[in-house]
Structures are given as structure tokens and as C-alpha cells.
JSON list of C-alpha atoms in Angstrom, two decimals:
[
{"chain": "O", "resi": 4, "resn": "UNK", "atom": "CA", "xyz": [-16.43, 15.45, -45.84]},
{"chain": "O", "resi": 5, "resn": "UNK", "atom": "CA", "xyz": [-14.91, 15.17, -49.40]},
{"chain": "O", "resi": 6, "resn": "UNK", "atom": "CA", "xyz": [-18.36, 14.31, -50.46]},
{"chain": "O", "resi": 7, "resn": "UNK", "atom": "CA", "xyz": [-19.77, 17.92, -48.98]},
{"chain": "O", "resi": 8, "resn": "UNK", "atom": "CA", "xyz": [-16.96, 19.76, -50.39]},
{"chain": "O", "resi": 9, "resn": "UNK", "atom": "CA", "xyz": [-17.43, 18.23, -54.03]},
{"chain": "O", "resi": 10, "resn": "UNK", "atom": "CA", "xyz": [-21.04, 19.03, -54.08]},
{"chain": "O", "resi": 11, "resn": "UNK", "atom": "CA", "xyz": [-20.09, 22.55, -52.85]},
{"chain": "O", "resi": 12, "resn": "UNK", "atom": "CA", "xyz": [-17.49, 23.29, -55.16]},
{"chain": "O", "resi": 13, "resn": "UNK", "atom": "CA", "xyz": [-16.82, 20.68, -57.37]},
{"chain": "O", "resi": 14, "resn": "UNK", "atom": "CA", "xyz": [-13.42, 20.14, -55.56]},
{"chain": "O", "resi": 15, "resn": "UNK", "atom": "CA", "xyz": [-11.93, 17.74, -52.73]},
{"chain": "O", "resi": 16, "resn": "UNK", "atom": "CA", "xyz": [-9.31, 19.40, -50.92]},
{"chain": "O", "resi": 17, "resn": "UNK", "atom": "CA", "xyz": [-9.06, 21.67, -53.14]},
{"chain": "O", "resi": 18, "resn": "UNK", "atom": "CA", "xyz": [-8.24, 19.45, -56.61]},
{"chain": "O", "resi": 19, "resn": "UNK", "atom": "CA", "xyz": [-10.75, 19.65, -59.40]},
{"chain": "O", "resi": 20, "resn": "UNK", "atom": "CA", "xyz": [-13.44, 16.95, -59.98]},
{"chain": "O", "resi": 21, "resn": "UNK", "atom": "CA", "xyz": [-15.05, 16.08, -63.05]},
{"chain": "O", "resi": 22, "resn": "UNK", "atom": "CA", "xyz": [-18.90, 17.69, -62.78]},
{"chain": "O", "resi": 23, "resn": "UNK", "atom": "CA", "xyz": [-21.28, 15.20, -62.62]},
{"chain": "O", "resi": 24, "resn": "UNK", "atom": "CA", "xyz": [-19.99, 12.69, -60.13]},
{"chain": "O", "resi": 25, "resn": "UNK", "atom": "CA", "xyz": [-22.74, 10.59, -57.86]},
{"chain": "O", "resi": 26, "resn": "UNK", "atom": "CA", "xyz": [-21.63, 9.96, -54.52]},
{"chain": "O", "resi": 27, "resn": "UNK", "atom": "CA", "xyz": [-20.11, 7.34, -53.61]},
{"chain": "O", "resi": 28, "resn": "UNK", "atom": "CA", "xyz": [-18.80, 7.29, -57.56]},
{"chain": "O", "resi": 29, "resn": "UNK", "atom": "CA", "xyz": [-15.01, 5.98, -58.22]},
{"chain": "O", "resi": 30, "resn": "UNK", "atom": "CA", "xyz": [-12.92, 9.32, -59.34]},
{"chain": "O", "resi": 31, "resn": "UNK", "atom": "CA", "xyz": [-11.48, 8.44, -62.60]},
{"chain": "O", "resi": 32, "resn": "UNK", "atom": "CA", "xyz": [-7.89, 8.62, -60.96]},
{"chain": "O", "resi": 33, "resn": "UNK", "atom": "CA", "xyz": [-6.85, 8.48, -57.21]},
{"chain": "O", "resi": 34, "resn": "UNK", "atom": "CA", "xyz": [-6.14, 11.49, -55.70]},
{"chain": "O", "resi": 35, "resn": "UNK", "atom": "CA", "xyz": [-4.00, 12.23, -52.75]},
{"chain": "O", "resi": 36, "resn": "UNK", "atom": "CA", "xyz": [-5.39, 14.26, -50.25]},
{"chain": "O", "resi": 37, "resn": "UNK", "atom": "CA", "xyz": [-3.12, 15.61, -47.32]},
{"chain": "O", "resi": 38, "resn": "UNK", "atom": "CA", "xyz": [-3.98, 16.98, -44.15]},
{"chain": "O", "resi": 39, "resn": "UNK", "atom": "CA", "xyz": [-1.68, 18.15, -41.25]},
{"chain": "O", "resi": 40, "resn": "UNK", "atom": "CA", "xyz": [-1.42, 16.05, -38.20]},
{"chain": "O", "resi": 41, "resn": "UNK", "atom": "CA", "xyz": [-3.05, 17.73, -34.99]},
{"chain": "O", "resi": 42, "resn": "UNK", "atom": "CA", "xyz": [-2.58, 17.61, -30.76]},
{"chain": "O", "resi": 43, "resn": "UNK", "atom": "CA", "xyz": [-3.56, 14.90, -29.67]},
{"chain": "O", "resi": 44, "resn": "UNK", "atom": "CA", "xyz": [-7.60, 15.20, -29.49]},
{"chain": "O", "resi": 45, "resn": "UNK", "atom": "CA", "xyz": [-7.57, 17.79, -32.04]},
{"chain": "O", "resi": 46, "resn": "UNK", "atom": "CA", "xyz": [-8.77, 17.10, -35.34]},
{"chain": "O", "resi": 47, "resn": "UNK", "atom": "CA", "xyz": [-6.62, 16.68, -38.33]},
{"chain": "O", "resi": 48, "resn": "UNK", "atom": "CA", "xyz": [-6.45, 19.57, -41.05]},
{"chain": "O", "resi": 49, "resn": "UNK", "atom": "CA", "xyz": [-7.67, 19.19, -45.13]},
{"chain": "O", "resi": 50, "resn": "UNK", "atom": "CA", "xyz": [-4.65, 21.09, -47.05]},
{"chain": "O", "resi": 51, "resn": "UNK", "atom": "CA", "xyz": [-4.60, 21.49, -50.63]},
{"chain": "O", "resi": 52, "resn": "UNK", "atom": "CA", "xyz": [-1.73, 19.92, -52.14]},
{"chain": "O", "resi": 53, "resn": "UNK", "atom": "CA", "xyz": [-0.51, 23.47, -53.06]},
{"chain": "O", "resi": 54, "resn": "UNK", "atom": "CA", "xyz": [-0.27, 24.34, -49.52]},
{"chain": "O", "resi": 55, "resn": "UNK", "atom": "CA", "xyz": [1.18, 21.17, -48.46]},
{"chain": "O", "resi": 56, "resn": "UNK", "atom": "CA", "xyz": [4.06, 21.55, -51.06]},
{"chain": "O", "resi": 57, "resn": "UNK", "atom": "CA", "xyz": [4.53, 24.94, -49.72]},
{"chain": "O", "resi": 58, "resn": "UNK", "atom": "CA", "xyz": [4.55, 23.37, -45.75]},
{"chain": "O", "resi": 59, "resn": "UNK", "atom": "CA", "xyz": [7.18, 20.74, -46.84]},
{"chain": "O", "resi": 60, "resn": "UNK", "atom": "CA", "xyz": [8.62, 21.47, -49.69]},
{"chain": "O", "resi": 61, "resn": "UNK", "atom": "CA", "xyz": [8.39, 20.46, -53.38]},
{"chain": "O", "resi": 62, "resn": "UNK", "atom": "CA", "xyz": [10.44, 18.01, -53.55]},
{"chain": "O", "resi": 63, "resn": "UNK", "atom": "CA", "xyz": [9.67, 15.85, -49.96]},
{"chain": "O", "resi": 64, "resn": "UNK", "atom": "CA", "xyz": [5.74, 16.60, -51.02]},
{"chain": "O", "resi": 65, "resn": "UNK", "atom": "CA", "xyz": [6.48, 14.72, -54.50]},
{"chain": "O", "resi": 66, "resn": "UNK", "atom": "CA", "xyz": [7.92, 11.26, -52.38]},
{"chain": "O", "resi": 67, "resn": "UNK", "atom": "CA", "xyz": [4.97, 11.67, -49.93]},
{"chain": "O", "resi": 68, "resn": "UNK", "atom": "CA", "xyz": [2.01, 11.90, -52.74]},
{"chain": "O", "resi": 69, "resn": "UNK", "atom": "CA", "xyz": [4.07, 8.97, -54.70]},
{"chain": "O", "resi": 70, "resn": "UNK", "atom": "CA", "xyz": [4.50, 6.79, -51.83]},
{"chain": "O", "resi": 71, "resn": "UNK", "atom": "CA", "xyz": [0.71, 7.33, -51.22]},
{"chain": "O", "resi": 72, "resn": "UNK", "atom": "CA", "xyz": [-0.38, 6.95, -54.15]},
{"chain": "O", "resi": 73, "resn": "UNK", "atom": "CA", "xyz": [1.42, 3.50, -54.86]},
{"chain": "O", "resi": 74, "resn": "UNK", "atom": "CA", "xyz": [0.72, 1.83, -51.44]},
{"chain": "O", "resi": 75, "resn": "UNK", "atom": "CA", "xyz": [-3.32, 2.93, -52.15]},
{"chain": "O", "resi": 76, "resn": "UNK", "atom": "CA", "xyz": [-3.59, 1.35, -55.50]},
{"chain": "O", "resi": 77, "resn": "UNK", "atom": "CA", "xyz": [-1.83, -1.73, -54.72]},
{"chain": "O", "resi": 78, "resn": "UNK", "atom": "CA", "xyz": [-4.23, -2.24, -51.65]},
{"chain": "O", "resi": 79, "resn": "UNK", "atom": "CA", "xyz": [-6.98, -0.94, -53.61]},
{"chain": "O", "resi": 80, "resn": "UNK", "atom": "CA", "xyz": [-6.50, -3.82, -56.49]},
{"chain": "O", "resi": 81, "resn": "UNK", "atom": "CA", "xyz": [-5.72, -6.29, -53.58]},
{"chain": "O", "resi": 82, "resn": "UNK", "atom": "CA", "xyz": [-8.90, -5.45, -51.77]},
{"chain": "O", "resi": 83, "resn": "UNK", "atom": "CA", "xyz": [-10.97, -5.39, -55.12]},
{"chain": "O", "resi": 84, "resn": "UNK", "atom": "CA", "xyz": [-10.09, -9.68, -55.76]},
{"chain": "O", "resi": 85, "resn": "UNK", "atom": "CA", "xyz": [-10.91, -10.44, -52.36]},
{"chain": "O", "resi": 86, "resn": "UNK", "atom": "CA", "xyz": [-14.39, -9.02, -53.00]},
{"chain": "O", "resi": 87, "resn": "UNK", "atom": "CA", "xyz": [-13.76, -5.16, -50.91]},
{"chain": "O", "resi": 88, "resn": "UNK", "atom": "CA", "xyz": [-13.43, -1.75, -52.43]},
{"chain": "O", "resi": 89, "resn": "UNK", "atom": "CA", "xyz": [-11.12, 0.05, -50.40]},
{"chain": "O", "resi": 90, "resn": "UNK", "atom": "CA", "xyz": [-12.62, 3.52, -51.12]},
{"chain": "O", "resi": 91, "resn": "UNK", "atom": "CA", "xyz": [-9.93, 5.42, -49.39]},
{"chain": "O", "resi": 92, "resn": "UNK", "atom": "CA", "xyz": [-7.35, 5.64, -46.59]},
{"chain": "O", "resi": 93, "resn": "UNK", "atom": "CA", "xyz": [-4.90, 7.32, -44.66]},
{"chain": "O", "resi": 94, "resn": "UNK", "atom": "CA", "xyz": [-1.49, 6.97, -44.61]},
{"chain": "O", "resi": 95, "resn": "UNK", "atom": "CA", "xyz": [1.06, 8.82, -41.88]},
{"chain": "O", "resi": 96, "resn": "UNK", "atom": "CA", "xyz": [4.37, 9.67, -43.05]},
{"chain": "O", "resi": 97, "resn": "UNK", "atom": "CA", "xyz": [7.57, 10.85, -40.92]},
{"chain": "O", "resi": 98, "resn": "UNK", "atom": "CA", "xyz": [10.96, 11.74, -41.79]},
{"chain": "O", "resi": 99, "resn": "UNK", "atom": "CA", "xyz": [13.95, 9.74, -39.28]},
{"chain": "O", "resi": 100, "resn": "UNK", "atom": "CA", "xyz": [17.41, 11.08, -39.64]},
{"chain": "O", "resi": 101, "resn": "UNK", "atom": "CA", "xyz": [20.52, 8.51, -40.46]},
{"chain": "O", "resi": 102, "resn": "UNK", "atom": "CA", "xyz": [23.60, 7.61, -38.97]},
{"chain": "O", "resi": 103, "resn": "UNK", "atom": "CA", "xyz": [25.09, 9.92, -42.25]},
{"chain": "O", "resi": 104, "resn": "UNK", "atom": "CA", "xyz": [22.59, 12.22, -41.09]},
{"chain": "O", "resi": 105, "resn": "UNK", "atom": "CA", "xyz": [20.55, 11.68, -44.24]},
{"chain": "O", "resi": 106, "resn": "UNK", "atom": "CA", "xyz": [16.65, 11.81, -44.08]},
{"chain": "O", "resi": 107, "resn": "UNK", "atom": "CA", "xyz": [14.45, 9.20, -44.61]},
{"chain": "O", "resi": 108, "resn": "UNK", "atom": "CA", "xyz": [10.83, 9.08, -44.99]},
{"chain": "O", "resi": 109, "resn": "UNK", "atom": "CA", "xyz": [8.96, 6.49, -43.25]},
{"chain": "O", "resi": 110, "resn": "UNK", "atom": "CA", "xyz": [5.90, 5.21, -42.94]},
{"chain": "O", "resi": 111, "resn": "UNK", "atom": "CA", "xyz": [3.63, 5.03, -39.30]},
{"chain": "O", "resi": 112, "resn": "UNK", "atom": "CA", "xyz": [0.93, 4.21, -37.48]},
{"chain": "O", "resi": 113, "resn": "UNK", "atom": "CA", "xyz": [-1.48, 1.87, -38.23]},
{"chain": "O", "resi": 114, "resn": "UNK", "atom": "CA", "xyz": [-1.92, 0.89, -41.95]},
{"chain": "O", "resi": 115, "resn": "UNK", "atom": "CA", "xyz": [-4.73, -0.39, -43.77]},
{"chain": "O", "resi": 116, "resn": "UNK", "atom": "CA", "xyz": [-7.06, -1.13, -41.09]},
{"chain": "O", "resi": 117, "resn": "UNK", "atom": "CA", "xyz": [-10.47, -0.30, -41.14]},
{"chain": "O", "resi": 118, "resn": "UNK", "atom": "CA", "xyz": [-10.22, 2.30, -38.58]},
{"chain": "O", "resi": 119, "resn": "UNK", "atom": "CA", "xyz": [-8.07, 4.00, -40.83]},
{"chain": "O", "resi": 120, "resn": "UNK", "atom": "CA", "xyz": [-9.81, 2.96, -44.43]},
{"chain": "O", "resi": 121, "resn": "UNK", "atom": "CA", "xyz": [-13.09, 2.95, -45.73]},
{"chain": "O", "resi": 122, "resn": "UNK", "atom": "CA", "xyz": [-13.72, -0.37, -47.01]},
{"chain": "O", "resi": 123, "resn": "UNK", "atom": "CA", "xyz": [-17.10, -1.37, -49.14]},
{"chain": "O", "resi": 124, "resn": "UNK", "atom": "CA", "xyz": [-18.38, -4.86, -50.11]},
{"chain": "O", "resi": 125, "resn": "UNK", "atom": "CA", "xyz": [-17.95, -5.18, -53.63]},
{"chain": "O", "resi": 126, "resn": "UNK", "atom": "CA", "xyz": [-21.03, -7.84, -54.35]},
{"chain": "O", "resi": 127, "resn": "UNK", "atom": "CA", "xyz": [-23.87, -4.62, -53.27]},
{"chain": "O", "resi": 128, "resn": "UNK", "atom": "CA", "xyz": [-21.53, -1.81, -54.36]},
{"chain": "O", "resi": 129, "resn": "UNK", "atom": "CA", "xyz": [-24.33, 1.12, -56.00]},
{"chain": "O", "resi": 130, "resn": "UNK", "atom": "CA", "xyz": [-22.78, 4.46, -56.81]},
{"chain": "O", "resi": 131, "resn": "UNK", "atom": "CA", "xyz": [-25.28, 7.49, -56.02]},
{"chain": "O", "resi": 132, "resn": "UNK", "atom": "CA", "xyz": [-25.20, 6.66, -52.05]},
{"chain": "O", "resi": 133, "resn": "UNK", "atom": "CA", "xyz": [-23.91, 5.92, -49.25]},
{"chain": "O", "resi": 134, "resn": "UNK", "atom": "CA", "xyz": [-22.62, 2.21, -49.11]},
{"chain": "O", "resi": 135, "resn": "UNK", "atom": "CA", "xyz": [-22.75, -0.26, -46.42]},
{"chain": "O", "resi": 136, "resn": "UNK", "atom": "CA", "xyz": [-19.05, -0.12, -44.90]},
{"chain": "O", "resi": 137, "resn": "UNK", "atom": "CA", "xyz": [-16.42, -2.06, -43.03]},
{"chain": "O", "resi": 138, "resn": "UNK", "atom": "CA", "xyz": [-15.49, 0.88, -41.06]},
{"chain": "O", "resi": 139, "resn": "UNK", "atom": "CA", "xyz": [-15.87, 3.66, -38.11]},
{"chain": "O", "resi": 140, "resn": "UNK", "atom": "CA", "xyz": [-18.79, 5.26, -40.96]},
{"chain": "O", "resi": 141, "resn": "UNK", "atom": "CA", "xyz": [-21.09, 2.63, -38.94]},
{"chain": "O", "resi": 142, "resn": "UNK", "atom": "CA", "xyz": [-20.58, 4.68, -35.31]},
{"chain": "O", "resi": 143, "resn": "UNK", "atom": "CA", "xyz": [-19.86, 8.05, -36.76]},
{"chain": "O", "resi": 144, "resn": "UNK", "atom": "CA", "xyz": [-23.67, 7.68, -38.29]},
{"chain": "O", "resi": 145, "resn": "UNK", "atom": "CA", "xyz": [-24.84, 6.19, -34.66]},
{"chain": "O", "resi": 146, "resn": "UNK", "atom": "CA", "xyz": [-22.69, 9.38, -33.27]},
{"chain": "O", "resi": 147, "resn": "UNK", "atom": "CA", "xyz": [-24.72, 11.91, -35.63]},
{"chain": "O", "resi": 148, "resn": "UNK", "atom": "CA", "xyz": [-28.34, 9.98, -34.96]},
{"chain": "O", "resi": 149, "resn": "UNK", "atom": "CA", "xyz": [-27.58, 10.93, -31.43]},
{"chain": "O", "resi": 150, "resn": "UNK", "atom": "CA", "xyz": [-26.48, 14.84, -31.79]},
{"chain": "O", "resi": 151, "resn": "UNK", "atom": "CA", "xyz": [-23.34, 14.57, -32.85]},
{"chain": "O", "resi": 152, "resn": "UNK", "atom": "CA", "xyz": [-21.28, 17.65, -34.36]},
{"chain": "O", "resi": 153, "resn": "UNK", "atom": "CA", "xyz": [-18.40, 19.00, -34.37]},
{"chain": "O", "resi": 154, "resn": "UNK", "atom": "CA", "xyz": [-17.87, 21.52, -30.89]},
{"chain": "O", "resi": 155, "resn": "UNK", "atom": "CA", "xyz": [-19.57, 18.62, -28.71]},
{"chain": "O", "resi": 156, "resn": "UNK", "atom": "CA", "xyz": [-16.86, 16.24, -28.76]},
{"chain": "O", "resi": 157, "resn": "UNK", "atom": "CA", "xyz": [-17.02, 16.37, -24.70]},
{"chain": "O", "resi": 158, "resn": "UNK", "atom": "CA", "xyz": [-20.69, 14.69, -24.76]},
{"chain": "O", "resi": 159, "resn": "UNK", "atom": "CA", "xyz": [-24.33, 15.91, -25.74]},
{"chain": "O", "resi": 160, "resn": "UNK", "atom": "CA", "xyz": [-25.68, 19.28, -25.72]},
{"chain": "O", "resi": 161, "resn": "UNK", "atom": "CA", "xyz": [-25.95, 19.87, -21.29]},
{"chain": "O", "resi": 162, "resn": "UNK", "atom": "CA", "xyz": [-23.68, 16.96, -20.75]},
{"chain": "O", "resi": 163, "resn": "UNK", "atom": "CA", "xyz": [-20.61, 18.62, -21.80]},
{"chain": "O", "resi": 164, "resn": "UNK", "atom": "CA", "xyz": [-17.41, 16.84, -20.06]},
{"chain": "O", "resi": 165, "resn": "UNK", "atom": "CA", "xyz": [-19.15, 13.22, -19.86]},
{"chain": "O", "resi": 166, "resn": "UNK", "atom": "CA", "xyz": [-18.47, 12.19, -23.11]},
{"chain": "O", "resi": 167, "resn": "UNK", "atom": "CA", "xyz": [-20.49, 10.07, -25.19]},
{"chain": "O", "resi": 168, "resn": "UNK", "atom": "CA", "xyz": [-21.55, 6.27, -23.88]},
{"chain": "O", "resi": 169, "resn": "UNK", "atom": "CA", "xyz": [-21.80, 4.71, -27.22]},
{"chain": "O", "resi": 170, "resn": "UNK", "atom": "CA", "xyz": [-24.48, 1.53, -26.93]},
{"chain": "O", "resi": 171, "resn": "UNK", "atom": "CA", "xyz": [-23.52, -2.40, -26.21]},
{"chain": "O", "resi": 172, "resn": "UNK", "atom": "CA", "xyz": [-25.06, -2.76, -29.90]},
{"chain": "O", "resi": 173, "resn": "UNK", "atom": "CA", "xyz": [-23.02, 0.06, -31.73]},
{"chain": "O", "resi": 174, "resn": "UNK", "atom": "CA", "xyz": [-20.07, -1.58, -30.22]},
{"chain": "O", "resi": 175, "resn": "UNK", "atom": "CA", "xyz": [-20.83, -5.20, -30.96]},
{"chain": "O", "resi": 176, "resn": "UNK", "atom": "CA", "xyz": [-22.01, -3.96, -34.82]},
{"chain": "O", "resi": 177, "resn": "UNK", "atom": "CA", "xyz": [-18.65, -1.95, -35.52]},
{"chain": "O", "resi": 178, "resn": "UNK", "atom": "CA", "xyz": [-16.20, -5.40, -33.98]},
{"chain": "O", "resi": 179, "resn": "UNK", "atom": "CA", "xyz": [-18.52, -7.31, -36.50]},
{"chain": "O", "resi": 180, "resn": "UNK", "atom": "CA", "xyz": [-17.65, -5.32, -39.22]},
{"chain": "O", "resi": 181, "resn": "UNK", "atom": "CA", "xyz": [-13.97, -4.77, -38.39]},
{"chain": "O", "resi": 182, "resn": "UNK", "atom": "CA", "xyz": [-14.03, -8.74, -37.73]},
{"chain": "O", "resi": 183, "resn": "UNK", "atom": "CA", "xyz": [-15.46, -9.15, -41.13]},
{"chain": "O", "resi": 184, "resn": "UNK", "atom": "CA", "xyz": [-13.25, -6.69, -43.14]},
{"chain": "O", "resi": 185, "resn": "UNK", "atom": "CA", "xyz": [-10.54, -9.10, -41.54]},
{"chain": "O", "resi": 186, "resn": "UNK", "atom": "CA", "xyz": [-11.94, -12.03, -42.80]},
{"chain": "O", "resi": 187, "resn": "UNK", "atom": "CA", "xyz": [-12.31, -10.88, -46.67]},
{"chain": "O", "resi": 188, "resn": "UNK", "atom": "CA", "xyz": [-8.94, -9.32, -46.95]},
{"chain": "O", "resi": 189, "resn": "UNK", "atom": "CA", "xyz": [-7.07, -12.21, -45.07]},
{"chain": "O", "resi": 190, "resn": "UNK", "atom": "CA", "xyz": [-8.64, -15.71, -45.68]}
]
């Protein structure tokens, strides 16, 4: 998690933090963070920006981080006057080729949502912590209470290939939340 890595090094993906930060603490300025897309069921790769301008090139790396950056704060101040933080999200960018034969970048996938965000309630927001969320944080800390980690994403230690039966309750709390997320951004 950026969170790990910052306490580690002082860095998140690789970009210098100011020392001193609390978790859960706004960064002065929001940073873009890319990752490479994996196989499907494969997780997604942290990059520094360096290498990602290296993987892509200088100049489609500039329009990516831009585009980010721009659609994050304008959600970001959205969010904040219906009462949410949006604390960070990810946006999926892909490149479709004109008629001229021209290259556009696009934007896909889902957008915004809280499967893809980390949204906070504003009204108990208290840097130094973890913060009630919106979000998948809710059965990703259910996941971990039960075992959890990364090389048993095929089910618990000796139940390797049966997956993991996440609880009627886990499931009910996490539509809640989404449901609610919903309901402050939209109404």
C-alpha cells in the first residue's frame, strides 16, 4: 500500500513525500501514481512515473498524468461539497486509432465508483488512521481478518482452489456502503 511504502521510504511509487505525514494525511498536492494493467486475475503493477514515461513515452505519459490529474481534482472538490473526501482513484486510459489514423487517448472502464475510489465521510474525517470508507477497504479488512495475503488468492491456507466464501454480512455491509457513497455524491 502507498501508506507502507511512505513509512518505508518516505516515497509512494516512487515520488518524494514530505517527512512527517500521518496516515491517512492529505499530500499537499495530488500525485499521480501509474501502474501497468495485468492478465486478467493478475494484479496490477506500481511504476514510478520515470519508468512509466520510459514504457510510453514522454510525451503520451504527460496527457495521461494531466488528464488524471484534472478529472481527480474536479471529483475530488465535487465529492468534498457533498460531504465525501475522495481520497484517491483509478483511472484506465487507452489509445483508439482514427479514421486519419491519428491516436487518441481515451478514457475506460468504470469511473469514479467506489470500487474503483476510496471515498471517506467528511463529517468524522481524523488524519493519523485509518478512516471509515465507502469502499472495497471494508472487505479487503474482512479478507485480511480471515488470512488473507497475497499468494492465497485461490482460498485459505489447505483450501487452495475453493476460493474465499465471503459472509452474508460482509456482503450486505459493503452494498450499504456502496449504496450510501451513491446517495451523498448523487442526491
Amino acid at each position: 500500500s502507498a501508506w507502507n511504502e511512505y513509512k518505508k521510504s518516505g516515497t509512494v511509487h516512487g515520488i518524494p513525500l514530505p517527512a512527517g505525514l500521518v496516515e491517512s494525511e492529505k499530500f499537499p498536492e495530488p500525485i499521480f501514481t501509474p501502474s501497468t494493467k495485468a492478465e486478467q486475475g493478475a494484479h496490477d503493477e506500481n511504476i514510478s512515473p520515470e519508468q512509466a514515461s520510459k514504457l510510453i513515452g514522454a510525451e503520451l505519459y504527460e496527457q495521461i498524468s494531466t488528464a488524471a490529474l484534472q478529472l481527480y481534482e474536479t471529483a475530488a472538490d465535487y465529492a468534498r461539497t457533498r460531504g465525501v473526501i475522495l481520497a484517491d482513484t483509478k483511472f484506465e486510459f487507452g489509445l483508439i486509432t482514427l479514421p486519419s489514423g491519428e491516436k487518441r487517448l481515451i478514457l475506460i472502464d468504470e469511473l469514479l465508483t467506489p470500487d474503483s475510489s476510496r471515498y471517506w465521510p467528511l463529517s468524522s474525517y481524523a488524519p493519523g488512521g485509518p478512516q471509515p470508507s465507502f469502499d472495497k477497504q471494508y472487505v479487503r479488512d474482512w479478507l485480511v481478518a480471515q488470512g488473507f495475503r497475497k499468494g492465497l488468492e485461490s482460498g485459505p491456507e489447505g483450501q487452495e482452489g475453493e476460493g474465499w466464501v465471503i459472509e452474508e454480512k460482509v456482503v450486505q455491509g459493503t452494498r450499504t456502503r456502496y449504496a450510501e457513497a451513491v446517495d451523498l455524491l448523487t442526491k
